[in-house]
């Protein structure tokens, strides 16, 4: 089937198997490997991307279902020269260890900050319940999101920027 979607601001058209998951389309067709495959059961959140602005576990969506939509991956929210506030927060607050869960954590957190610019610790923890981390114990991840929220408010930056 032919699929056309916009990923990180660029339009792509590809012929894909109807059963191709969005996560595999992103990784194998577009070579955007920041979106990770962690569990294949939608439990871990490592594959979280934004579809039309909403955080979605890309292992639960077929590429053909995303046709015509806008997808943002971890590669689309910041650059090495200009990190997103969440990426900086994870760096500054040591919110990662192995880094496998980090892209999904950041994408989920960006959605939270878009809707709740100054979240409490409980709100952050609740929003990240669908994202698993086997290394950090979450304390520094929460601090990273709080750091980003403060930085974004100070800069007048939206979570999608």
PDB file of C-alpha atoms in Angstrom:
ATOM      1  CA  UNK A   1       0.000   0.000   0.000  1.00  0.00           C
ATOM      2  CA  UNK A   2       1.117   3.546  -0.672  1.00  0.00           C
ATOM      3  CA  UNK A   3       1.661   5.650   2.465  1.00  0.00           C
ATOM      4  CA  UNK A   4       2.302   9.378   2.538  1.00  0.00           C
ATOM      5  CA  UNK A   5       3.056  11.132   5.778  1.00  0.00           C
ATOM      6  CA  UNK A   6       5.007  14.078   7.063  1.00  0.00           C
ATOM      7  CA  UNK A   7       7.794  13.151   9.440  1.00  0.00           C
ATOM      8  CA  UNK A   8       9.728  15.876  11.223  1.00  0.00           C
ATOM      9  CA  UNK A   9       8.445  18.414   8.699  1.00  0.00           C
ATOM     10  CA  UNK A  10       9.371  16.447   5.569  1.00  0.00           C
ATOM     11  CA  UNK A  11       6.877  14.579   3.369  1.00  0.00           C
ATOM     12  CA  UNK A  12       7.553  10.922   2.552  1.00  0.00           C
ATOM     13  CA  UNK A  13       5.725   8.491   0.268  1.00  0.00           C
ATOM     14  CA  UNK A  14       6.555   4.807   0.425  1.00  0.00           C
ATOM     15  CA  UNK A  15       5.030   1.513  -0.627  1.00  0.00           C
ATOM     16  CA  UNK A  16       4.659  -0.626   2.514  1.00  0.00           C
ATOM     17  CA  UNK A  17       3.166  -3.913   3.591  1.00  0.00           C
ATOM     18  CA  UNK A  18      -0.272  -3.206   5.119  1.00  0.00           C
ATOM     19  CA  UNK A  19       0.821  -4.795   8.413  1.00  0.00           C
ATOM     20  CA  UNK A  20       3.919  -2.579   8.845  1.00  0.00           C
ATOM     21  CA  UNK A  21       3.903  -0.871  12.219  1.00  0.00           C
ATOM     22  CA  UNK A  22       4.711   2.832  12.317  1.00  0.00           C
ATOM     23  CA  UNK A  23       7.755   2.154  14.514  1.00  0.00           C
ATOM     24  CA  UNK A  24       9.206  -0.181  11.868  1.00  0.00           C
ATOM     25  CA  UNK A  25       8.360   2.272   9.075  1.00  0.00           C
ATOM     26  CA  UNK A  26      10.247   5.022  10.894  1.00  0.00           C
ATOM     27  CA  UNK A  27      13.254   2.851  11.704  1.00  0.00           C
ATOM     28  CA  UNK A  28      13.539   0.711   8.575  1.00  0.00           C
ATOM     29  CA  UNK A  29      12.110   2.870   5.781  1.00  0.00           C
ATOM     30  CA  UNK A  30      13.175   6.316   6.978  1.00  0.00           C
ATOM     31  CA  UNK A  31      16.222   5.221   9.025  1.00  0.00           C
ATOM     32  CA  UNK A  32      15.087   7.298  12.020  1.00  0.00           C
ATOM     33  CA  UNK A  33      16.414   4.977  14.694  1.00  0.00           C
ATOM     34  CA  UNK A  34      15.854   7.236  17.699  1.00  0.00           C
ATOM     35  CA  UNK A  35      12.419   5.678  18.094  1.00  0.00           C
ATOM     36  CA  UNK A  36      13.146   2.401  19.856  1.00  0.00           C
ATOM     37  CA  UNK A  37      11.432  -0.971  19.789  1.00  0.00           C
ATOM     38  CA  UNK A  38      11.378  -2.128  23.379  1.00  0.00           C
ATOM     39  CA  UNK A  39       8.631  -4.627  23.987  1.00  0.00           C
ATOM     40  CA  UNK A  40       6.328  -4.959  20.935  1.00  0.00           C
ATOM     41  CA  UNK A  41       3.385  -5.036  23.349  1.00  0.00           C
ATOM     42  CA  UNK A  42       2.837  -1.286  23.981  1.00  0.00           C
ATOM     43  CA  UNK A  43       3.963  -1.625  27.597  1.00  0.00           C
ATOM     44  CA  UNK A  44       7.306   0.207  27.678  1.00  0.00           C
ATOM     45  CA  UNK A  45       6.823   3.486  25.771  1.00  0.00           C
ATOM     46  CA  UNK A  46      10.268   3.425  24.126  1.00  0.00           C
ATOM     47  CA  UNK A  47       8.558   3.849  20.746  1.00  0.00           C
ATOM     48  CA  UNK A  48       6.610   6.996  21.672  1.00  0.00           C
ATOM     49  CA  UNK A  49       6.307   9.611  18.919  1.00  0.00           C
ATOM     50  CA  UNK A  50       3.889  12.468  18.284  1.00  0.00           C
ATOM     51  CA  UNK A  51       1.153  11.907  15.718  1.00  0.00           C
ATOM     52  CA  UNK A  52      -0.680  15.111  14.887  1.00  0.00           C
ATOM     53  CA  UNK A  53       0.721  16.510  18.125  1.00  0.00           C
ATOM     54  CA  UNK A  54      -0.339  13.702  20.456  1.00  0.00           C
ATOM     55  CA  UNK A  55       2.012  11.186  22.071  1.00  0.00           C
ATOM     56  CA  UNK A  56       1.387   7.748  20.568  1.00  0.00           C
ATOM     57  CA  UNK A  57       3.162   4.447  21.048  1.00  0.00           C
ATOM     58  CA  UNK A  58       4.203   3.793  17.460  1.00  0.00           C
ATOM     59  CA  UNK A  59       4.140   0.023  17.983  1.00  0.00           C
ATOM     60  CA  UNK A  60       0.334   0.282  18.274  1.00  0.00           C
ATOM     61  CA  UNK A  61      -0.262   2.073  14.987  1.00  0.00           C
ATOM     62  CA  UNK A  62       0.099   0.766  11.464  1.00  0.00           C
ATOM     63  CA  UNK A  63       1.982   2.968   9.025  1.00  0.00           C
ATOM     64  CA  UNK A  64      -1.083   2.963   6.747  1.00  0.00           C
ATOM     65  CA  UNK A  65      -3.171   4.333   9.634  1.00  0.00           C
ATOM     66  CA  UNK A  66      -0.739   7.248   9.927  1.00  0.00           C
ATOM     67  CA  UNK A  67      -1.012   8.095   6.235  1.00  0.00           C
ATOM     68  CA  UNK A  68      -1.809  11.781   5.804  1.00  0.00           C
ATOM     69  CA  UNK A  69      -0.724  12.605   9.340  1.00  0.00           C
ATOM     70  CA  UNK A  70       2.173  14.562  10.811  1.00  0.00           C
ATOM     71  CA  UNK A  71       4.657  12.541  12.851  1.00  0.00           C
ATOM     72  CA  UNK A  72       7.389  13.960  15.049  1.00  0.00           C
ATOM     73  CA  UNK A  73      10.151  11.721  16.325  1.00  0.00           C
ATOM     74  CA  UNK A  74      12.928  12.434  18.811  1.00  0.00           C
ATOM     75  CA  UNK A  75      15.075  13.485  15.839  1.00  0.00           C
ATOM     76  CA  UNK A  76      12.554  16.217  15.068  1.00  0.00           C
ATOM     77  CA  UNK A  77      12.419  18.088  18.367  1.00  0.00           C
ATOM     78  CA  UNK A  78      15.990  19.321  18.641  1.00  0.00           C
ATOM     79  CA  UNK A  79      19.419  19.244  17.046  1.00  0.00           C
ATOM     80  CA  UNK A  80      22.903  18.724  18.418  1.00  0.00           C
ATOM     81  CA  UNK A  81      23.485  22.458  18.044  1.00  0.00           C
ATOM     82  CA  UNK A  82      20.097  23.430  19.507  1.00  0.00           C
ATOM     83  CA  UNK A  83      18.803  20.874  22.003  1.00  0.00           C
ATOM     84  CA  UNK A  84      15.171  20.957  23.086  1.00  0.00           C
ATOM     85  CA  UNK A  85      14.729  22.009  26.726  1.00  0.00           C
ATOM     86  CA  UNK A  86      13.784  18.421  27.617  1.00  0.00           C
ATOM     87  CA  UNK A  87      16.942  17.057  26.031  1.00  0.00           C
ATOM     88  CA  UNK A  88      18.964  19.599  28.003  1.00  0.00           C
ATOM     89  CA  UNK A  89      17.028  18.729  31.156  1.00  0.00           C
ATOM     90  CA  UNK A  90      17.788  15.023  30.789  1.00  0.00           C
ATOM     91  CA  UNK A  91      21.462  15.894  30.301  1.00  0.00           C
ATOM     92  CA  UNK A  92      21.703  18.386  33.169  1.00  0.00           C
ATOM     93  CA  UNK A  93      19.703  16.345  35.689  1.00  0.00           C
ATOM     94  CA  UNK A  94      21.195  12.951  34.754  1.00  0.00           C
ATOM     95  CA  UNK A  95      17.790  11.670  33.661  1.00  0.00           C
ATOM     96  CA  UNK A  96      19.289   8.849  31.650  1.00  0.00           C
ATOM     97  CA  UNK A  97      21.687   6.008  32.139  1.00  0.00           C
ATOM     98  CA  UNK A  98      21.648   3.539  29.272  1.00  0.00           C
ATOM     99  CA  UNK A  99      19.452   5.913  27.231  1.00  0.00           C
ATOM    100  CA  UNK A 100      17.177   3.277  25.719  1.00  0.00           C
ATOM    101  CA  UNK A 101      13.983   4.708  27.211  1.00  0.00           C
ATOM    102  CA  UNK A 102      15.041   8.345  26.843  1.00  0.00           C
ATOM    103  CA  UNK A 103      13.474   9.144  23.442  1.00  0.00           C
ATOM    104  CA  UNK A 104      10.087   7.854  24.581  1.00  0.00           C
ATOM    105  CA  UNK A 105      10.379   9.620  27.935  1.00  0.00           C
ATOM    106  CA  UNK A 106      11.190  12.899  26.206  1.00  0.00           C
ATOM    107  CA  UNK A 107       8.367  12.588  23.678  1.00  0.00           C
ATOM    108  CA  UNK A 108       5.844  11.755  26.417  1.00  0.00           C
ATOM    109  CA  UNK A 109       7.146  14.593  28.567  1.00  0.00           C
ATOM    110  CA  UNK A 110       6.850  17.059  25.678  1.00  0.00           C
ATOM    111  CA  UNK A 111       3.160  16.218  25.408  1.00  0.00           C
ATOM    112  CA  UNK A 112       2.748  16.738  29.164  1.00  0.00           C
ATOM    113  CA  UNK A 113       4.464  20.127  29.074  1.00  0.00           C
ATOM    114  CA  UNK A 114       2.371  21.234  26.115  1.00  0.00           C
ATOM    115  CA  UNK A 115      -0.800  20.662  28.156  1.00  0.00           C
ATOM    116  CA  UNK A 116       0.609  21.365  31.640  1.00  0.00           C
ATOM    117  CA  UNK A 117       3.510  23.850  31.447  1.00  0.00           C
ATOM    118  CA  UNK A 118       4.269  23.724  35.184  1.00  0.00           C
ATOM    119  CA  UNK A 119       3.471  20.174  36.320  1.00  0.00           C
ATOM    120  CA  UNK A 120       3.794  18.890  39.840  1.00  0.00           C
ATOM    121  CA  UNK A 121       5.932  15.879  40.627  1.00  0.00           C
ATOM    122  CA  UNK A 122       2.767  13.755  40.888  1.00  0.00           C
ATOM    123  CA  UNK A 123       1.535  14.960  37.494  1.00  0.00           C
ATOM    124  CA  UNK A 124       4.875  14.093  35.892  1.00  0.00           C
ATOM    125  CA  UNK A 125       4.963  10.646  37.468  1.00  0.00           C
ATOM    126  CA  UNK A 126       1.354   9.972  36.458  1.00  0.00           C
ATOM    127  CA  UNK A 127       1.944  11.076  32.859  1.00  0.00           C
ATOM    128  CA  UNK A 128       5.035   8.867  32.538  1.00  0.00           C
ATOM    129  CA  UNK A 129       3.344   5.732  33.909  1.00  0.00           C
ATOM    130  CA  UNK A 130       3.267   4.241  30.404  1.00  0.00           C
ATOM    131  CA  UNK A 131       7.029   4.617  29.979  1.00  0.00           C
ATOM    132  CA  UNK A 132       9.346   2.113  31.617  1.00  0.00           C
ATOM    133  CA  UNK A 133      12.941   2.690  32.673  1.00  0.00           C
ATOM    134  CA  UNK A 134      15.007  -0.160  34.023  1.00  0.00           C
ATOM    135  CA  UNK A 135      17.978   1.944  35.110  1.00  0.00           C
ATOM    136  CA  UNK A 136      17.199   5.237  36.815  1.00  0.00           C
ATOM    137  CA  UNK A 137      14.415   4.741  39.329  1.00  0.00           C
ATOM    138  CA  UNK A 138      12.645   7.762  37.767  1.00  0.00           C
ATOM    139  CA  UNK A 139      13.777  10.358  40.321  1.00  0.00           C
ATOM    140  CA  UNK A 140      16.186  12.073  37.931  1.00  0.00           C
ATOM    141  CA  UNK A 141      13.720  11.761  35.048  1.00  0.00           C
ATOM    142  CA  UNK A 142      11.179  13.723  37.088  1.00  0.00           C
ATOM    143  CA  UNK A 143      13.860  16.304  37.913  1.00  0.00           C
ATOM    144  CA  UNK A 144      14.747  16.532  34.213  1.00  0.00           C
ATOM    145  CA  UNK A 145      11.126  17.300  33.293  1.00  0.00           C
ATOM    146  CA  UNK A 146      10.916  19.894  36.075  1.00  0.00           C
ATOM    147  CA  UNK A 147      14.161  21.449  34.825  1.00  0.00           C
ATOM    148  CA  UNK A 148      12.789  21.631  31.288  1.00  0.00           C
ATOM    149  CA  UNK A 149       9.494  23.108  32.443  1.00  0.00           C
ATOM    150  CA  UNK A 150      11.332  25.899  34.244  1.00  0.00           C
ATOM    151  CA  UNK A 151      13.616  26.559  31.295  1.00  0.00           C
ATOM    152  CA  UNK A 152      10.713  26.603  28.841  1.00  0.00           C
ATOM    153  CA  UNK A 153       8.691  29.003  30.957  1.00  0.00           C
ATOM    154  CA  UNK A 154      11.695  31.301  31.289  1.00  0.00           C
ATOM    155  CA  UNK A 155      12.271  31.265  27.532  1.00  0.00           C
ATOM    156  CA  UNK A 156       8.584  31.413  26.564  1.00  0.00           C
ATOM    157  CA  UNK A 157       9.107  28.181  24.605  1.00  0.00           C
ATOM    158  CA  UNK A 158       6.301  25.790  23.676  1.00  0.00           C
ATOM    159  CA  UNK A 159       6.852  22.077  24.294  1.00  0.00           C
ATOM    160  CA  UNK A 160       6.668  21.363  20.557  1.00  0.00           C
ATOM    161  CA  UNK A 161       9.437  23.862  19.717  1.00  0.00           C
TER     162      UNK A 161
END
